[in-house]
Tab-separated table of C-alpha atoms in Angstrom:
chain	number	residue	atom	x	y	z
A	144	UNK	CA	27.618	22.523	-2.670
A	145	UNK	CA	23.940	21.673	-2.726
A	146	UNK	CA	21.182	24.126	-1.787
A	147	UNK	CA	17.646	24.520	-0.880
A	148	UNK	CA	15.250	27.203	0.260
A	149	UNK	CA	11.264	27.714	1.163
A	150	UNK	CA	9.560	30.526	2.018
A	151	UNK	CA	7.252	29.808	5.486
A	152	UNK	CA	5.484	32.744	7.511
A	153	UNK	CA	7.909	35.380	6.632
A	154	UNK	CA	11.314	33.671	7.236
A	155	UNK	CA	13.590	31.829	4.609
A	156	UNK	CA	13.587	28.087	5.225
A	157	UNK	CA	16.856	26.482	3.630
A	158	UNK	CA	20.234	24.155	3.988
A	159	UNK	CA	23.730	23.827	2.803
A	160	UNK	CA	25.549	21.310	2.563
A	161	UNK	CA	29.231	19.889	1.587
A	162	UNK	CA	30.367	16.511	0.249
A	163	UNK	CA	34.099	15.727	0.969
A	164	UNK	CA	35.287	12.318	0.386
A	165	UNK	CA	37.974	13.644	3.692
A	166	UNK	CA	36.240	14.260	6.191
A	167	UNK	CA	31.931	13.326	7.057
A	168	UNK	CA	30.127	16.302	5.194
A	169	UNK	CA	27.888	18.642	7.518
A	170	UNK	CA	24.232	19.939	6.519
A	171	UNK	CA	23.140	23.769	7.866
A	172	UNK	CA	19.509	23.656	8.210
A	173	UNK	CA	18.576	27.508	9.002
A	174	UNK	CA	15.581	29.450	9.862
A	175	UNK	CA	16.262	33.254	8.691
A	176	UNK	CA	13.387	35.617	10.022
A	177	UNK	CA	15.618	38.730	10.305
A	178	UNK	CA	13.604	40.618	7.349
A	179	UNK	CA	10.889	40.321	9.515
A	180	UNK	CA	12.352	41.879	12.704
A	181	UNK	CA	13.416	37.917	14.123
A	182	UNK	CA	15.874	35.761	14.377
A	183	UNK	CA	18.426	33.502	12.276
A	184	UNK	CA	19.202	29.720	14.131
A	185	UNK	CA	21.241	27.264	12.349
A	186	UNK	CA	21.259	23.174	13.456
A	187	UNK	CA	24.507	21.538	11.868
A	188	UNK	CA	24.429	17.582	11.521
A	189	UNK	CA	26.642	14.975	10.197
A	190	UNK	CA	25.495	13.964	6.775
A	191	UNK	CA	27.268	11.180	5.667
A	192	UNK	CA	24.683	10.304	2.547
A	193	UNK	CA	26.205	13.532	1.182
A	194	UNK	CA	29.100	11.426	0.114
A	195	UNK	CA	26.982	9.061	-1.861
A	196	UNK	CA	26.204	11.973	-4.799
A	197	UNK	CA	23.394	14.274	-4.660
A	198	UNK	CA	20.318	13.439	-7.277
A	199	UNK	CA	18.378	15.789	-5.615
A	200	UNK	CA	16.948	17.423	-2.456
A	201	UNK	CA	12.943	18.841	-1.623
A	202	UNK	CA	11.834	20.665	1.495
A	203	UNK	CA	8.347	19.755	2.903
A	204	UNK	CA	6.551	21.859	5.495
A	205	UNK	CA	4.243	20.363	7.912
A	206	UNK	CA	0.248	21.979	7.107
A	207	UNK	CA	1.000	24.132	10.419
A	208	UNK	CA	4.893	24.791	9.847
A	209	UNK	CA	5.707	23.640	12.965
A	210	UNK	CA	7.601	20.855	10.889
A	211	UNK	CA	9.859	20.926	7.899
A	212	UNK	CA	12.038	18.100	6.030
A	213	UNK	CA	14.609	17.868	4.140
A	214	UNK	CA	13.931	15.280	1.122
A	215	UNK	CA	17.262	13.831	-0.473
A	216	UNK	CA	17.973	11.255	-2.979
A	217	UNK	CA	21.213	10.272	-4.262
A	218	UNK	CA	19.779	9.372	-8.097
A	219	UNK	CA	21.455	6.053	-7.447
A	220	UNK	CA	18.380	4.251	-5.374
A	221	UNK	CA	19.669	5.890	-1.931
A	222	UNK	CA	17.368	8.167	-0.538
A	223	UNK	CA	15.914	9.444	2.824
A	224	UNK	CA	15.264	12.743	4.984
A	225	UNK	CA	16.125	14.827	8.220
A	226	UNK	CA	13.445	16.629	10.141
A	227	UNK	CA	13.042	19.058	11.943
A	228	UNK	CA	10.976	21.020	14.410
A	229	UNK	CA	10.700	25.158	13.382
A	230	UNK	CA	8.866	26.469	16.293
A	231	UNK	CA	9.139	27.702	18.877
A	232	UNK	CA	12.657	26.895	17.991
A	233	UNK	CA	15.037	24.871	15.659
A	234	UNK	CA	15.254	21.033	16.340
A	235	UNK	CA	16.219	18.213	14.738
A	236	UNK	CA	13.667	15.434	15.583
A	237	UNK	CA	15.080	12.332	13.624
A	238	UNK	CA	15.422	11.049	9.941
A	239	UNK	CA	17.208	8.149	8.002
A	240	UNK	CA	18.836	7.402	4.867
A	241	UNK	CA	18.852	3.899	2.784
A	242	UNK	CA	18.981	1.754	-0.262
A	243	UNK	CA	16.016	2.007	-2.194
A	244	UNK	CA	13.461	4.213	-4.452
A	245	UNK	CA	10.683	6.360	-3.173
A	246	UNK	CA	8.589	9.699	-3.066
A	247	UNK	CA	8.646	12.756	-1.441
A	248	UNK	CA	7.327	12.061	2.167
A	249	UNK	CA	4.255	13.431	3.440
A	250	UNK	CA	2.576	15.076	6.665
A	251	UNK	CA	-0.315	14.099	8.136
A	252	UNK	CA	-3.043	17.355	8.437
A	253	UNK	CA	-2.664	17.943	12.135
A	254	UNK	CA	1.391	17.070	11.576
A	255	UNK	CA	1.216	14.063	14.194
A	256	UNK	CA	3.079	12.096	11.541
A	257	UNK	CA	5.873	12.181	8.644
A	258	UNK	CA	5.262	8.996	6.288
A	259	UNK	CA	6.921	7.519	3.394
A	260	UNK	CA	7.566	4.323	1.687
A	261	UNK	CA	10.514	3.119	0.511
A	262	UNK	CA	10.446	0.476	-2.403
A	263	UNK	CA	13.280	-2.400	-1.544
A	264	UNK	CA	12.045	-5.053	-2.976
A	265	UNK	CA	12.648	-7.718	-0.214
A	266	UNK	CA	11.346	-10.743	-2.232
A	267	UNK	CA	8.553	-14.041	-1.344
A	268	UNK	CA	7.398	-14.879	1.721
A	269	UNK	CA	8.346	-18.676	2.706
A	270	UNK	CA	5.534	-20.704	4.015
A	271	UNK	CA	6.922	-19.007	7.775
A	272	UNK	CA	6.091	-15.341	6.482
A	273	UNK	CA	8.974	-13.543	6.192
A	274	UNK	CA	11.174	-12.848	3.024
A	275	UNK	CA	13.395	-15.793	1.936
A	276	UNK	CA	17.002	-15.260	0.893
A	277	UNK	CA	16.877	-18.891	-0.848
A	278	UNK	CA	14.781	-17.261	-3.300
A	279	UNK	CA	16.107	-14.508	-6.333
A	280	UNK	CA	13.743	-11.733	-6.270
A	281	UNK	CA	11.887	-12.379	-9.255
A	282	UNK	CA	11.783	-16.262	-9.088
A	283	UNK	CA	8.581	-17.422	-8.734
A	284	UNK	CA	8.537	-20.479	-5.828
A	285	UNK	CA	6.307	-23.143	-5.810
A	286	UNK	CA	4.718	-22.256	-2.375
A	287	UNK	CA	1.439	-20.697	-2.074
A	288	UNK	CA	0.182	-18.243	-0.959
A	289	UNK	CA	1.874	-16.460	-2.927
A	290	UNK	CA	2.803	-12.932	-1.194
A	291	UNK	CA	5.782	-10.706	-2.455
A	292	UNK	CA	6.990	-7.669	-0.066
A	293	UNK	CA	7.869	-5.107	-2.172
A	294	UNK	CA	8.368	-2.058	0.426
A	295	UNK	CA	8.297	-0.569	3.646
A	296	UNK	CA	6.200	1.782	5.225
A	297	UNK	CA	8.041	4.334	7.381
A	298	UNK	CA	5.701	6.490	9.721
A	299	UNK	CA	7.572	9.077	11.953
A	300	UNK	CA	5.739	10.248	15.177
A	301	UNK	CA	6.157	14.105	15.789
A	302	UNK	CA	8.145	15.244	17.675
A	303	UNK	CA	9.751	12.339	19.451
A	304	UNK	CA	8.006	9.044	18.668
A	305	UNK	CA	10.280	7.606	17.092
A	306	UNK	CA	10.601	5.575	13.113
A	307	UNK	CA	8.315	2.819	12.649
A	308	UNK	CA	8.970	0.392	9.562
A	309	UNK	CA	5.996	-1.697	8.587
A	310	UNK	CA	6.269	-4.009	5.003
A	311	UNK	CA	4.325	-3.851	1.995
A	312	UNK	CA	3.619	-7.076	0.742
A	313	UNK	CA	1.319	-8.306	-1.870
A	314	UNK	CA	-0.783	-11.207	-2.118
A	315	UNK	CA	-0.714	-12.058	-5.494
A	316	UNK	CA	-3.122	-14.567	-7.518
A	317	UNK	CA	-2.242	-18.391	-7.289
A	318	UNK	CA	-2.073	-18.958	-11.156
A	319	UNK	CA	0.703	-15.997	-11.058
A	320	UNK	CA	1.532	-17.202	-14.959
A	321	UNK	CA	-2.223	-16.905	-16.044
A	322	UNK	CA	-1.684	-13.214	-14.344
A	323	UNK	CA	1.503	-12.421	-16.184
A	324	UNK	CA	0.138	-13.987	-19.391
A	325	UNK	CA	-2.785	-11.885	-18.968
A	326	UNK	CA	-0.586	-8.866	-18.397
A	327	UNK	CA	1.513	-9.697	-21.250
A	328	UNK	CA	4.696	-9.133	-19.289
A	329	UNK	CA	7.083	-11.612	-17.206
A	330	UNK	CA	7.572	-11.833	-13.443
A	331	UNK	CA	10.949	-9.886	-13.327
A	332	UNK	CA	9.164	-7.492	-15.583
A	333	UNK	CA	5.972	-6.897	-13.474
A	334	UNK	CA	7.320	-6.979	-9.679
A	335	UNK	CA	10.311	-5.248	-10.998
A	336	UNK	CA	8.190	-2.189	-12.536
A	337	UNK	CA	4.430	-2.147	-11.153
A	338	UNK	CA	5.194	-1.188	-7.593
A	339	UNK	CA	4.189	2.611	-6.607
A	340	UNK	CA	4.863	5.150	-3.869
A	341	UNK	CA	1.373	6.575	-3.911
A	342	UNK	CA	0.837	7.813	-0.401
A	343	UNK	CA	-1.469	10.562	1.151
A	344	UNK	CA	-3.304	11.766	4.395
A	345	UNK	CA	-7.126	11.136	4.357
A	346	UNK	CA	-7.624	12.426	8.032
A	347	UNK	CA	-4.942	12.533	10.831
A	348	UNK	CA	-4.931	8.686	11.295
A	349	UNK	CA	-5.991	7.361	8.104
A	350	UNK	CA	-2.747	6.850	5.582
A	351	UNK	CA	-4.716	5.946	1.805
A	352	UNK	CA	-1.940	3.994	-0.380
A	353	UNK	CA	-1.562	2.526	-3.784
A	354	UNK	CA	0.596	-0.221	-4.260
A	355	UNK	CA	-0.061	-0.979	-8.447
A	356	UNK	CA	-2.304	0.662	-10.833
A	357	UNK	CA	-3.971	-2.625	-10.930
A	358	UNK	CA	-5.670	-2.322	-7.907
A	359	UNK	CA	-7.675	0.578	-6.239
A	360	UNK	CA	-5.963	2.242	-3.104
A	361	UNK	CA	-6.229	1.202	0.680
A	362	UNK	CA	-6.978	2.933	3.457
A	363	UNK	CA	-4.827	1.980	6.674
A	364	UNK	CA	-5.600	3.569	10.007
A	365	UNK	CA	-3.312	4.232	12.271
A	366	UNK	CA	-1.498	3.081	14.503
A	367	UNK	CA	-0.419	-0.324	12.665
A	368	UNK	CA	-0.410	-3.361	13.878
A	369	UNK	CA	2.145	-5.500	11.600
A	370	UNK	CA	2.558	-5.833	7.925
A	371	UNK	CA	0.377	-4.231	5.351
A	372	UNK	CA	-1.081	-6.828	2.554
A	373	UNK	CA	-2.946	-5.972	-0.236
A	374	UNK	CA	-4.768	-8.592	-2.025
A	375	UNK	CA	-4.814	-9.006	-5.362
A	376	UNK	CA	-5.102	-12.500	-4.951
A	377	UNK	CA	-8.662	-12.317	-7.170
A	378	UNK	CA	-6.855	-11.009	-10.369
């Protein structure tokens, strides 16, 4: 049995839930106002990720607490959330769970949006642009430019737009081995380690995010276009 709880104007925010290799495991996500003279509603939903081991679990509320969700990570690079919609009444507005390593995900201040990023790690570009299975992750090809997507982007419309996935990538400097030499570390070592899940609100369509502590953050407005790149090509 796994548990959370948050207080939010008066009523106890919170969820059970039940992993049962038997059966698909069920999350309660309930509103309890009754100490102060309202209500109790409970949403149940099928939550298979439950089976997959619980690491841990975080509730966020929305700056207005019209919003909450419900963080969870498996502790074995699985992670994702549920949301939900508090007032005027309990609703469950969308969510996901996948492979991968992350942060708690964030509102935006007028809660239009839920982001988060999600590292994954999908490898280089090929001179078409997208990831290339022929390559290993970490094995530098002789192509150039030289860009590496490392993440995705996930930015959730509230209440019913929809999941939007945009990649990360990084355009990294031509003479990658002068970088790593400079770095004193190895390719595996760097794009398997320097990658961060630094994300924040600056204003209601402005998303600021740091991909390495190399570099100094980016501002992205919103609503994206394509892929985010961030050039570190002059290192």
């Amino acid at each position: 049995m796994s548990q959370d709880e948050v207080e939010i104007d008066g009523a106890a925010l919170s969820w059970d839930g039940e992993s049962s290799l038997e059966r698909t495991p069920r999350m309660q996500f309930c509103v309890d106002a009754t100490a102060a003279g309202g209500e109790r509603s409970v949403i149940t939903v099928d939550a298979a990720w439950l089976n997959a081991g619980i690491g841990g679990t975080e509730i966020v509320v929305s700056p207005d607490e019209q919003y909450a969700a419900l963080y969870h990570y498996s502790g074995q690079s699985e992670e994702g959330y549920c949301a939900f919609r508090i007032k005027p009444q309990l609703e469950y507005v969308g969510g996901w769970d996948e492979c991968g390593e992350g942060e708690t995900p964030v509102f935006s201040p007028g809660s239009q949006y839920l982001a988060h990023i999600l590292i994954t790690r999908q490898g280089f570009l090929s001179p078409s642009g997208e990831p290339d299975s022929e390559f290993d992750f970490f094995e530098v090809p002789d192509t150039r430019p030289l860009v590496f997507e490392y993440a995705d982007l996930r930015v959730h419309e509230l209440p019913a737009g929809g999941i939007k996935r945009y990649p990360l990538r990084v355009h990294l400097p031509a003479d990658f081995g002068r970088f790593l030499a400079d770095q004193n570390t190895s390719a595996e070592e760097w794009l398997g380690e320097s990658f961060m899940t630094q994300l924040e609100f600056v204003s209601d369509q402005v998303l600021r995010i740091q991909c390495t502590k190399l570099a100094e953050p980016v501002d992205v407005k919103l609503p994206i276009t394509g892929p985010v790149v961030f050039d570190l090509s002059g290192f």
